[in-house]
Short mmCIF file of C-alpha atoms in Angstrom, two decimals:
data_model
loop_
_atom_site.label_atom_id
_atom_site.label_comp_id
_atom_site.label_asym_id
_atom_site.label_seq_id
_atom_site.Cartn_x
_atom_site.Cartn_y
_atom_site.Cartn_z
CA UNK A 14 38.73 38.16 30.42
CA UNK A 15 36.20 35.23 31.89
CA UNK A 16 33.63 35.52 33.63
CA UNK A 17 31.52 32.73 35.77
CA UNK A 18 28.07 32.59 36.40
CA UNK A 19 28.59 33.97 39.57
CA UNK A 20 30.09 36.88 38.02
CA UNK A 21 27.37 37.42 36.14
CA UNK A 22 25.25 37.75 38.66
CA UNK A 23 27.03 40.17 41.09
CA UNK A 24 27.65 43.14 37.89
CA UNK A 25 24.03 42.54 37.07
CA UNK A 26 23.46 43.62 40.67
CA UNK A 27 25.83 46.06 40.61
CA UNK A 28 24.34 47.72 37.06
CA UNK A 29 28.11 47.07 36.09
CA UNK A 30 27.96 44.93 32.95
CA UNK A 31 28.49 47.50 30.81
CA UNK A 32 31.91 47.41 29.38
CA UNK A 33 32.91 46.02 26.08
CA UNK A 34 34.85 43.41 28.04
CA UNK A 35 32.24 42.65 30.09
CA UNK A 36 29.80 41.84 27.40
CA UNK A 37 32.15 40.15 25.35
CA UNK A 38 33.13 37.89 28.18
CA UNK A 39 29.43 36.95 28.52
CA UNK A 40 28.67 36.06 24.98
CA UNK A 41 31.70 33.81 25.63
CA UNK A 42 29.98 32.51 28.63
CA UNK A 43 26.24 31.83 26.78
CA UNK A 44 28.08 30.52 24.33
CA UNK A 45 29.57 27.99 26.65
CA UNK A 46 26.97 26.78 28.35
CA UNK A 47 25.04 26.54 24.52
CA UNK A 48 27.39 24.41 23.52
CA UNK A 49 27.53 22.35 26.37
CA UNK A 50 23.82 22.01 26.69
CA UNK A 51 23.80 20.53 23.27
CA UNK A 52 26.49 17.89 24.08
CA UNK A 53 24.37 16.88 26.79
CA UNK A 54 21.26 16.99 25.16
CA UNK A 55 23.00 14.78 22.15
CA UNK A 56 24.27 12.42 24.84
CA UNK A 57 21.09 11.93 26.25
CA UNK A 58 19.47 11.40 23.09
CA UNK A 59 21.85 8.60 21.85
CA UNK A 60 21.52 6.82 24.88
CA UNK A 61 18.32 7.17 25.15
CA UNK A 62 18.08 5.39 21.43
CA UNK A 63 20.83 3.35 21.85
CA UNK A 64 18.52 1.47 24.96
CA UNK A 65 15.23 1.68 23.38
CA UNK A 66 17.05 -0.41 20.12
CA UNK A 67 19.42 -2.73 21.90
CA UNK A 68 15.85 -3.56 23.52
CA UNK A 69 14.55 -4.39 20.22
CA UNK A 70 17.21 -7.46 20.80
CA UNK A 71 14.65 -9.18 23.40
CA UNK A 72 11.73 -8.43 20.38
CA UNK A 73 13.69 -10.30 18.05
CA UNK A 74 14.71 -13.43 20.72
CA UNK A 75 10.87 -13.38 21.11
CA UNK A 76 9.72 -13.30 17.34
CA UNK A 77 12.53 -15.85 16.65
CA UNK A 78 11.52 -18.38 19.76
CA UNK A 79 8.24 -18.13 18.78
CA UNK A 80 8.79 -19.37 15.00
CA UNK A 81 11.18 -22.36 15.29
CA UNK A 82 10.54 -25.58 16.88
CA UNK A 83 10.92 -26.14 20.79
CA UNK A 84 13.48 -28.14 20.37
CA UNK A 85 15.66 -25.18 19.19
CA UNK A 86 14.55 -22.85 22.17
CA UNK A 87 18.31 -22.51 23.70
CA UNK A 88 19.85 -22.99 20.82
CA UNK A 89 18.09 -19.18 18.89
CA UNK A 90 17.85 -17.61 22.44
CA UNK A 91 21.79 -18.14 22.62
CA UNK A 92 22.19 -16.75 19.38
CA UNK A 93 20.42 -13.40 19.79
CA UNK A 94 21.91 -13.29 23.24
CA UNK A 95 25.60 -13.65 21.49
CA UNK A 96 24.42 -11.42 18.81
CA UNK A 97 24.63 -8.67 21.58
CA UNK A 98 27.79 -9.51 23.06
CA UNK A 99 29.83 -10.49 20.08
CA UNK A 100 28.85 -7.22 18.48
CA UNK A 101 29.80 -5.37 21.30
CA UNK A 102 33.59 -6.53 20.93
CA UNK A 103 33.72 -6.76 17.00
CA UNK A 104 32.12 -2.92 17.20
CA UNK A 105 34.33 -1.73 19.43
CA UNK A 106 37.52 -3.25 18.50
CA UNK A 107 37.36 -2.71 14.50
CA UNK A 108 33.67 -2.13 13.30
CA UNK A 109 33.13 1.14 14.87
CA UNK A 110 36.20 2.44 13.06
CA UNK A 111 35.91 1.36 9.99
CA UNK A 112 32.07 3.11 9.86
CA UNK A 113 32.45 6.16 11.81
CA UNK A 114 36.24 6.89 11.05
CA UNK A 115 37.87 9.48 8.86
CA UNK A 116 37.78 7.88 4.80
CA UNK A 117 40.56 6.70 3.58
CA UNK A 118 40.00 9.39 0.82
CA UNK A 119 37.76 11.28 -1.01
CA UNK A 120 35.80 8.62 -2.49
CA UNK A 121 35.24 7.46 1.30
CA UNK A 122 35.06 3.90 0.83
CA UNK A 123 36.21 2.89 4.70
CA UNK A 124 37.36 4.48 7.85
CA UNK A 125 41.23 4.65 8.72
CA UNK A 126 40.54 5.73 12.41
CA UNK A 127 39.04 5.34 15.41
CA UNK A 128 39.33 1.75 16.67
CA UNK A 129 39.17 0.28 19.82
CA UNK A 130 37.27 2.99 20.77
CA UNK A 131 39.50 6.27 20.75
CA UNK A 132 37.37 8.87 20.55
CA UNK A 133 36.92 12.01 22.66
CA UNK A 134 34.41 11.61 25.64
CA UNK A 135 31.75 13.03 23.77
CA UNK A 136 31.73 10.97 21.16
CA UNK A 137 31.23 7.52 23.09
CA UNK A 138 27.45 8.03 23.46
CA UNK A 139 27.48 7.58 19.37
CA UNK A 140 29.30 4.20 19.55
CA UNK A 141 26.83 3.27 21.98
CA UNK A 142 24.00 3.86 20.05
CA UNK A 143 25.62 2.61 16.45
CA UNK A 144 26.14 -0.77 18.51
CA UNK A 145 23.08 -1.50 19.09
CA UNK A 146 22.16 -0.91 14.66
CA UNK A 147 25.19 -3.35 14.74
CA UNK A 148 23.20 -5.99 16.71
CA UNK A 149 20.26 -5.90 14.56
CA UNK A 150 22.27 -6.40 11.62
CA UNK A 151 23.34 -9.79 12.99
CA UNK A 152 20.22 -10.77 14.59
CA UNK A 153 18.69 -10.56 10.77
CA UNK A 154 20.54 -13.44 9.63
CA UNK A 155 20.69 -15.78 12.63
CA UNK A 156 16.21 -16.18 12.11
CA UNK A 157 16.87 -16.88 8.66
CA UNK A 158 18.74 -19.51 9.01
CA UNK A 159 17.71 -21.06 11.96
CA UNK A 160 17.37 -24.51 13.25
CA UNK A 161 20.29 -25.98 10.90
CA UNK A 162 23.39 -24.08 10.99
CA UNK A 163 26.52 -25.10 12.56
CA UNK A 164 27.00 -22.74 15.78
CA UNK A 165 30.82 -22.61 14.42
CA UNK A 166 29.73 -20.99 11.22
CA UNK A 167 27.23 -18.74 13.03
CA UNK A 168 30.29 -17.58 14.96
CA UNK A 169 31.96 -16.89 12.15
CA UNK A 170 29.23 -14.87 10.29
CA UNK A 171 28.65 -13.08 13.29
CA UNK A 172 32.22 -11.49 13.59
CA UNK A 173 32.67 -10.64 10.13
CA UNK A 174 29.16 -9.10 9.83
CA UNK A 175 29.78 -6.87 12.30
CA UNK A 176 33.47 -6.07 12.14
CA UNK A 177 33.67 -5.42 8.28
CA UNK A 178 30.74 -6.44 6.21
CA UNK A 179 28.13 -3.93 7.75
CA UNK A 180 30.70 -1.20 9.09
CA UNK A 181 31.88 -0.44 5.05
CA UNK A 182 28.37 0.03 4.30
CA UNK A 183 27.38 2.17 7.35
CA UNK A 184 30.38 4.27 6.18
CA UNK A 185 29.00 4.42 2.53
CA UNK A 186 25.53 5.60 3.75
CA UNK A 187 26.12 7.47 7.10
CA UNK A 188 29.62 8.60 8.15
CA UNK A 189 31.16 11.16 5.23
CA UNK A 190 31.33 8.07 2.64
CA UNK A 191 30.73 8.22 -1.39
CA UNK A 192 26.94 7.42 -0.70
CA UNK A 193 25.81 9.78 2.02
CA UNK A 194 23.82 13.10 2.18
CA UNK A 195 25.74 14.88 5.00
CA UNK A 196 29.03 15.07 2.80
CA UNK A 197 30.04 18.72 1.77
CA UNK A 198 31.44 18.15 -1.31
CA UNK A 199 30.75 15.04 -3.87
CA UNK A 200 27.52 14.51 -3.60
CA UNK A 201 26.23 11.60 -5.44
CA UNK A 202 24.26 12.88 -8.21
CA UNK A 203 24.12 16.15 -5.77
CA UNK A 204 22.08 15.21 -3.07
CA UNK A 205 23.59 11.68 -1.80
CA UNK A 206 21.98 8.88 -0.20
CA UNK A 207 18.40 9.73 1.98
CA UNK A 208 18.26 6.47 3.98
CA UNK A 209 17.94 8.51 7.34
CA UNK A 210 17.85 5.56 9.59
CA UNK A 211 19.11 2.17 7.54
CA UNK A 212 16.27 0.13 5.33
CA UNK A 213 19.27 -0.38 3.55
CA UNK A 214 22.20 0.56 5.82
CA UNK A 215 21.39 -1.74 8.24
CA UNK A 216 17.96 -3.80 6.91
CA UNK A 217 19.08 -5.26 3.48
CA UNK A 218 22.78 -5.36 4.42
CA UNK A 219 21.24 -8.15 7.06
CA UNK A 220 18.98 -9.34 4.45
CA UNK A 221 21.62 -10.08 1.48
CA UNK A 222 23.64 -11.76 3.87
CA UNK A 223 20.82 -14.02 5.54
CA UNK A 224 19.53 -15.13 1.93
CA UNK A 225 23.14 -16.03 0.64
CA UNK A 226 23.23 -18.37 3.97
CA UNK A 227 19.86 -19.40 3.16
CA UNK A 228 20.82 -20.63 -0.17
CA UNK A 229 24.05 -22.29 0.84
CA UNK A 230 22.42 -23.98 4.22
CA UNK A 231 20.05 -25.16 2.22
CA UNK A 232 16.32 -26.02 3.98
CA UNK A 233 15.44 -27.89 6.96
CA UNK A 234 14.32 -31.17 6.38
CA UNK A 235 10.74 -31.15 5.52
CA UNK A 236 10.32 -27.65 4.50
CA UNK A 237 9.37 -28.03 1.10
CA UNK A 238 7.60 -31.86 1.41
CA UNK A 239 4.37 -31.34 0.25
CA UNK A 240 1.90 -31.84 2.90
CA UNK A 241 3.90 -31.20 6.10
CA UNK A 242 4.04 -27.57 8.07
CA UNK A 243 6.96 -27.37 10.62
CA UNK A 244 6.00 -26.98 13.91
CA UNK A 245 6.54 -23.79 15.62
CA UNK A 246 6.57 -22.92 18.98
CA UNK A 247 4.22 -19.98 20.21
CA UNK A 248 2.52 -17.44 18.33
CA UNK A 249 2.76 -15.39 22.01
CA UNK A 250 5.82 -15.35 21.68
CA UNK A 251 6.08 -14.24 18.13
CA UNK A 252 3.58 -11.45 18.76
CA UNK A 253 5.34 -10.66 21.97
CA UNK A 254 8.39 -9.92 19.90
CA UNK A 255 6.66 -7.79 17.11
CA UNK A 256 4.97 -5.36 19.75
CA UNK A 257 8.70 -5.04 21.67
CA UNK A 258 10.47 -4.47 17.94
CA UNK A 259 7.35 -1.75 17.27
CA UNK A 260 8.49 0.11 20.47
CA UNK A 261 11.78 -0.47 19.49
CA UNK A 262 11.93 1.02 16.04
CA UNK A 263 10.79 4.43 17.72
CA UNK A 264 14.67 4.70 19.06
CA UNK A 265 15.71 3.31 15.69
CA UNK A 266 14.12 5.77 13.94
CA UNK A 267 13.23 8.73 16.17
CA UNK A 268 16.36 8.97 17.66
CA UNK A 269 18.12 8.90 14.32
CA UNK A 270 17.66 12.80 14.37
CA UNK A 271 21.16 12.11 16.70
CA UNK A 272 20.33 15.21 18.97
CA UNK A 273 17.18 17.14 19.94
CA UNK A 274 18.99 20.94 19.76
CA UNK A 275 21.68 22.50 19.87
CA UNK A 276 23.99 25.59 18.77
CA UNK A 277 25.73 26.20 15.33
CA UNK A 278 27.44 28.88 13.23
CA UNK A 279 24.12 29.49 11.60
CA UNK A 280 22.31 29.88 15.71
CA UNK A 281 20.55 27.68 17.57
CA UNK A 282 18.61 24.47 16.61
CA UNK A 283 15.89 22.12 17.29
CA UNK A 284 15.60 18.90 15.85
CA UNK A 285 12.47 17.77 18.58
CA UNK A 286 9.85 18.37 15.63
CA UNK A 287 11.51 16.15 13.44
CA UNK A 288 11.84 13.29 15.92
CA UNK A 289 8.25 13.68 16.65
CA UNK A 290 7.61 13.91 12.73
CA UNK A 291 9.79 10.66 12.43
CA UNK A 292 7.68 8.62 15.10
CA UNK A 293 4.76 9.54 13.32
CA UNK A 294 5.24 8.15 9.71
CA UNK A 295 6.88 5.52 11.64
CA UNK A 296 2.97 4.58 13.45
CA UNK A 297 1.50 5.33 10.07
CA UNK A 298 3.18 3.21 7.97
CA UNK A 299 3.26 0.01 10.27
CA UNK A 300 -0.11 0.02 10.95
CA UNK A 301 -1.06 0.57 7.34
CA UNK A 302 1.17 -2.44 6.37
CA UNK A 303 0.00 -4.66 9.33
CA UNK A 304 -3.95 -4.16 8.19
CA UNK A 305 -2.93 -3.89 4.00
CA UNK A 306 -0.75 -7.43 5.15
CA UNK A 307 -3.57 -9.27 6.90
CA UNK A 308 -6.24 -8.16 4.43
CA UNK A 309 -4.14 -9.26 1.31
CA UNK A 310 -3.64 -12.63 3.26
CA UNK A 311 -7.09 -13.19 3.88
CA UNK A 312 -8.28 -12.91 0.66
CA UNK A 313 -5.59 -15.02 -1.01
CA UNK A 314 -6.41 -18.13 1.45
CA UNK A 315 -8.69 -20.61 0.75
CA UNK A 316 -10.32 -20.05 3.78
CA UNK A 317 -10.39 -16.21 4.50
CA UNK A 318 -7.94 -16.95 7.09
CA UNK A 319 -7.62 -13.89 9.42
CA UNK A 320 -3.63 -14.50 10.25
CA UNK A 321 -1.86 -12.98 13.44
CA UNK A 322 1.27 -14.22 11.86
CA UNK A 323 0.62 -12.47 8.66
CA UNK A 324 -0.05 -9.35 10.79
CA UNK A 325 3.14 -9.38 12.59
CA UNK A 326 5.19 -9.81 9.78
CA UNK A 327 3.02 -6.76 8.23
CA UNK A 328 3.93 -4.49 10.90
CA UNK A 329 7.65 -4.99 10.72
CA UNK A 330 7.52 -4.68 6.79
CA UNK A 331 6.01 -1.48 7.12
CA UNK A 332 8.14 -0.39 9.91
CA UNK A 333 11.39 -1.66 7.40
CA UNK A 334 9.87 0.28 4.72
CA UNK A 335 9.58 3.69 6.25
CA UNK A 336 13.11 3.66 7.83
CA UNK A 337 14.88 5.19 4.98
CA UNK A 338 12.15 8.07 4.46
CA UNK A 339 10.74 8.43 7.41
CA UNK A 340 12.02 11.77 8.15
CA UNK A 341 11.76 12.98 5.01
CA UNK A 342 8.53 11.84 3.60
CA UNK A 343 4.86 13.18 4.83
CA UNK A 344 1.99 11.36 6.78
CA UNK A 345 -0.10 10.86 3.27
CA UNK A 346 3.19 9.42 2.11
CA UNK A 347 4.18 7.33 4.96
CA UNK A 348 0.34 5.49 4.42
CA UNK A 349 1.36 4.69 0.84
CA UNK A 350 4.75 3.72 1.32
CA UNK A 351 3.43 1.09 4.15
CA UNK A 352 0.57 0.05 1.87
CA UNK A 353 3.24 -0.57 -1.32
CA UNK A 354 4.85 -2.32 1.45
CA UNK A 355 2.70 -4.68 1.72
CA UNK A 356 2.94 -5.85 -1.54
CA UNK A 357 6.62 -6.03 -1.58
CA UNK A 358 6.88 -8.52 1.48
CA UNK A 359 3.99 -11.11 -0.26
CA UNK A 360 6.25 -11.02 -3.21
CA UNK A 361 9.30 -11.54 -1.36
CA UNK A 362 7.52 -14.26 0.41
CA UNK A 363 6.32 -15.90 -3.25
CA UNK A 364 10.00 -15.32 -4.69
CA UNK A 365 11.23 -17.85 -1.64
CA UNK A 366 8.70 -20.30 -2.05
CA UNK A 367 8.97 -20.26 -5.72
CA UNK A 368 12.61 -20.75 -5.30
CA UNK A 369 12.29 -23.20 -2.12
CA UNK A 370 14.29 -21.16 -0.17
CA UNK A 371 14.29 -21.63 3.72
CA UNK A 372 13.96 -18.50 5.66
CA UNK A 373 12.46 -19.63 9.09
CA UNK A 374 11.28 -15.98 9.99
CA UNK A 375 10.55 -13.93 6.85
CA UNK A 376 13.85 -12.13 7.13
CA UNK A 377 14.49 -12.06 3.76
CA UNK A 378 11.14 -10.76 2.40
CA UNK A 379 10.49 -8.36 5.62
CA UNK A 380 14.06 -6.60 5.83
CA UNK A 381 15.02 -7.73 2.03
CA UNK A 382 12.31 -7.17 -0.33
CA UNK A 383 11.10 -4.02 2.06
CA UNK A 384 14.22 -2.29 2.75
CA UNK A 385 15.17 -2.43 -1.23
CA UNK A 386 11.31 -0.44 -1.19
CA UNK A 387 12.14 1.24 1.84
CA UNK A 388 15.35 2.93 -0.07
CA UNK A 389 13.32 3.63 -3.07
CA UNK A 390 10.21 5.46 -1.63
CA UNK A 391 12.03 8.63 -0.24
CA UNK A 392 13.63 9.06 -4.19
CA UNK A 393 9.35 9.89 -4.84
CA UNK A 394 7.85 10.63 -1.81
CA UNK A 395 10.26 13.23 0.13
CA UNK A 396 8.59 16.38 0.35
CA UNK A 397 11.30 19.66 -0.29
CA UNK A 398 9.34 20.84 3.50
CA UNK A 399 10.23 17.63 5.22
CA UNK A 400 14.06 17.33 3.44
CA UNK A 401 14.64 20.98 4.35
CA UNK A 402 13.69 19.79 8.25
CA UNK A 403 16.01 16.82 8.66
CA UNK A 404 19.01 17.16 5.89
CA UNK A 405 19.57 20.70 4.38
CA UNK A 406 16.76 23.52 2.70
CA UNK A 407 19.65 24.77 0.24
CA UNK A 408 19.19 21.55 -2.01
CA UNK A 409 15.67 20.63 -0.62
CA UNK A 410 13.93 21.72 -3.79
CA UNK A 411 16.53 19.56 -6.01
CA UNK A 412 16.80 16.27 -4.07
CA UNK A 413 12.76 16.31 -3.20
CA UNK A 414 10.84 13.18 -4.12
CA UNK A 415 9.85 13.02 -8.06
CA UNK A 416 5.58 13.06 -7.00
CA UNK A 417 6.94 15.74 -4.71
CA UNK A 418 8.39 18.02 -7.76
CA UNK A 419 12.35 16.79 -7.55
CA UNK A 420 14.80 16.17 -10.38
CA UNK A 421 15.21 12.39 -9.74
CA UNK A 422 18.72 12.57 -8.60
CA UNK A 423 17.95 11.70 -5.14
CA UNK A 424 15.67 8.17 -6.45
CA UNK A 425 18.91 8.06 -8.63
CA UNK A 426 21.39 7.71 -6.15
CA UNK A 427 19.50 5.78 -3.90
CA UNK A 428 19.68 3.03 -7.07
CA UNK A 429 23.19 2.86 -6.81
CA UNK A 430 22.95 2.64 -3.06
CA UNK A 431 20.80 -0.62 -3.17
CA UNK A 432 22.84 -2.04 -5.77
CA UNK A 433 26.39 -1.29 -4.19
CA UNK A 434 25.25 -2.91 -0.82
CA UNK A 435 23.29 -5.89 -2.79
CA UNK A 436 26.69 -6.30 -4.51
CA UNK A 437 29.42 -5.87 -1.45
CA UNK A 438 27.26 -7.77 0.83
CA UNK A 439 25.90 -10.77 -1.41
CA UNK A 440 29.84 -11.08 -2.81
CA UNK A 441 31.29 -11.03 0.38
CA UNK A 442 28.69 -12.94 2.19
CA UNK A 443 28.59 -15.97 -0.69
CA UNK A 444 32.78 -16.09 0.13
CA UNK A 445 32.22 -16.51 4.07
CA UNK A 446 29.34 -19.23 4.01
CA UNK A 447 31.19 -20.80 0.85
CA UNK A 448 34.65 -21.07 3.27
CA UNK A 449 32.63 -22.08 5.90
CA UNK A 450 31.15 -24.71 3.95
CA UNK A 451 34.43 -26.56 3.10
CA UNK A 452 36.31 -25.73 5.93
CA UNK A 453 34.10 -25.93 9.48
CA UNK A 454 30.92 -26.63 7.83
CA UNK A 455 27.57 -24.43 7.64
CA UNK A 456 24.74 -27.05 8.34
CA UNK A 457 24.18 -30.34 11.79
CA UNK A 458 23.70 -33.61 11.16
CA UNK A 459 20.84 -34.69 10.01
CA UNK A 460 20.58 -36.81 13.45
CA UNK A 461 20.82 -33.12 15.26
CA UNK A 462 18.84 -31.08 12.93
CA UNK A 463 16.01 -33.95 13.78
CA UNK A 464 16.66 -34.09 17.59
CA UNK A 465 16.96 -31.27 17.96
CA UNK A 466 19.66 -28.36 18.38
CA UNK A 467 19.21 -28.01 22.22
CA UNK A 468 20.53 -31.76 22.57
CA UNK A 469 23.37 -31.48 21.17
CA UNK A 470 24.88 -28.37 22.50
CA UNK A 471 22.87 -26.71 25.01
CA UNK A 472 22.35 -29.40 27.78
CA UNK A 473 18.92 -30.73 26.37
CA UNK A 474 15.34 -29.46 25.78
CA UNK A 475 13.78 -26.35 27.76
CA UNK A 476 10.68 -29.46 27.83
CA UNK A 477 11.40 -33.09 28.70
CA UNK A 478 8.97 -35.12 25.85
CA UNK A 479 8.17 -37.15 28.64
CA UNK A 480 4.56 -37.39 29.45
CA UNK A 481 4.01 -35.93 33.19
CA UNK A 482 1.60 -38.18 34.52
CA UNK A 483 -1.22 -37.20 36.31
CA UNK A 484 -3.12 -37.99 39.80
CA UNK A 485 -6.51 -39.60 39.07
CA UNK A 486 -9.18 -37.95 41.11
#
């Protein structure tokens, strides 16, 4: 027997629900409408997230705008705007399988299923919102090597980023392969992978790949001259972008809880408190790395220089950092995590001057040097209260962070984590800018590079260099 709502309603008039059917039939019904509150709920959630990050798209076409020269405006705006759109087709028409589809085994290496987008109806709103992570992932490399690559190769890298390169990892880390934490069986070293929303999933997988194109690009011209500073084109603009990427990261993060409630064998659920948990450390830990950033700045320059630029590039370290942990770790822990931060992105930025490496925004020391930190802190600051939340309380105590009384084997297997995606990524990424090299090339003319990249394929400068005159008064 079923029974609707309306049903329902006329035997509790009638004083009739009182059979065994009866009440059987309307556990069936509650559990229904449970069930598909919490697919709506989930739904909502993801796209909710999956909006609030594809925004963070415009944040980065801002920040990257506002660090290269005019004379590249179209050509970086076109990039993050393809970033977006060639994503969109690599995601759904291989990359979205190969992350999010059943392994190809036990060891879970790569997904088998799922491509081109044949899922059932509910699961759509999760493609939507793994998309967008897809996006950023791309958007990483095309600021680091800005203002000198061939558009052909940037094609190229752009496809096989997001069709293969990133999809194996997010498959690793997230979707039931060797690395992650929501496996049942084969954990690695027993608790699996806590990178809850991608410092290394999605953050050094970008990274790895935007410093091997770095290396094999080579510099703009100038860079390293002693003497000369490239110009760049609006510190607005590059604020502009930090603030929208800030907002951003609270989908990135926040909504990485997937769903706010719902129903399981175990009863109902609520995951609200540790979204709200997660935008916290999130707010801590940026604005602890912005200030730590611009203080440790300051006092290094000659002149006590109080740099916005330093700051911006302090609040997205510390937002990198926390990504891994940031449902996992405490409030006290999110402020030393973005602190340690800090120190990680001025080394980062020493190790590429040191090795006269060309990153035009900081991608490599921001996303790089801080999402290798970001995967480490949860291994000694997750707290068993905070694990037991967001993954699972029956290995809480075990896979806590080692100041937080754990056994290690969570830091453990986040090691092997950083150094499997440093090695997939940095192998496969050093074969596709190495092919692109000898084949289409990876780096303009040095008559382009100087004119500029807007001349020669984008229709000319956003600003004539003419002089406008003026009327004399």
């Amino acid at each position: 027997m079923s029974l609707t709502i309306e049903d329902v309603e006329r035997l509790l008039d009638q004083r009739q629900l009182d059979t065994a059917s009866d009440l059987t039939a309307l556990t069936a019904l509650v559990a229904d409408g449970f069930t598909k509150y919490g697919n709506s709920n989930t739904n909502l959630w993801l796209m909710f997230g999956a909006i609030l990050v594809f925004f963070m798209q415009a944040g980065f076409a801002m920040l990257e705008v506002g660090m290269v020269n005019i004379k590249n405006t179209k050509n970086i705006l076109i990039k993050n705007v393809f970033d977006a759109s060639i994503g969109a087709l690599c995601w759904w028409i291989l990359g979205f399988g190969i992350a999010a589809g059943t392994s190809n085994s036990t060891a879970g290496f790569i997904g088998t299923d799922s491509f081109m987008l044949d899922v059932p109806m509910s699961g759509k709103s999760g493609w939507l919102f793994q998309w967008a992570f897809a996006a950023t992932a791309a958007t990483i490399v095309s600021g680091a090597v800005a203002e000198r690559v061939t558009f052909g190769c940037y094609i190229v890298y752009s496809i096989v980023l997001t069709s293969f390169i990133y999809p194996v990892v997010v498959h690793w880390g997230w979707n039931g392969g060797w690395g992650g934490a929501w496996r049942s069986t084969d954990l690695l070293f027993g608790c699996g992978v806590t990178d809850f929303a991608g410092s290394g999933v999605v953050h050094l997988t970008g990274a790895v790949a935007a410093l091997v194109g770095a290396i094999i690009i080579g510099p703009r011209i100038g860079r390293f001259d002693e003497g000369i500073k490239l110009p760049q084109q609006s510190v607005i603009f590059q604020t502009l972008g930090t603030l929208i990427l800030w907002m951003g990261w609270y989908g990135f993060n926040g909504c990485s809880t997937l769903m706010l409630a719902g129903l399981s064998s175990g009863g109902l659920f609520d995951f609200s408190d540790v979204a709200a948990h997660t935008m916290v450390t999130t707010t801590i830990s940026a604005a602890t790395c912005c200030l730590a950033t611009t203080a440790l700045t300051a006092l290094m320059s000659p002149d006590k220089v109080i740099d916005i630029g330093a700051a911006n590039n302090g609040i997205l370290a510390g937002l990198v950092s926390i990504t891994a942990g940031c449902s996992s770790v405490e409030p006290e822990g999110a402020f030393v995590i973005g602190l340690i931060g800090s120190f990680w992105y001025l080394a980062g930025v020493a190790f590429l001057e040191k090795m006269k490496i060309d990153d035009v925004v900081g991608a490599v020391p921001v996303h790089g040097f801080c999402g290798i930190w970001g995967v480490i802190a949860p291994g000694l600051f997750t707290s068993s209260t905070q694990y037991a939340n967001a993954y699972y309380s029956s290995r809480a105590d075990k896979c806590a962070g080692i100041f937080y009384g754990g056994s290690g084997d969570m830091l453990a297997a986040n090691l092997v984590f950083i150094l499997a995606v440093i090695a997939w990524t940095g192998v496969l990424s050093t074969v596709l800018f190495l092919g692109c090299k000898f084949t289409i090339g990876v780096r303009v003319s040095t008559e382009v590079e100087e004119n500029g990249m807007d001349d020669s394929k984008h229709g000319g400068k956003v600003f004539s260099a003419t002089p406008v005159p003026t009327q004399e008064v």
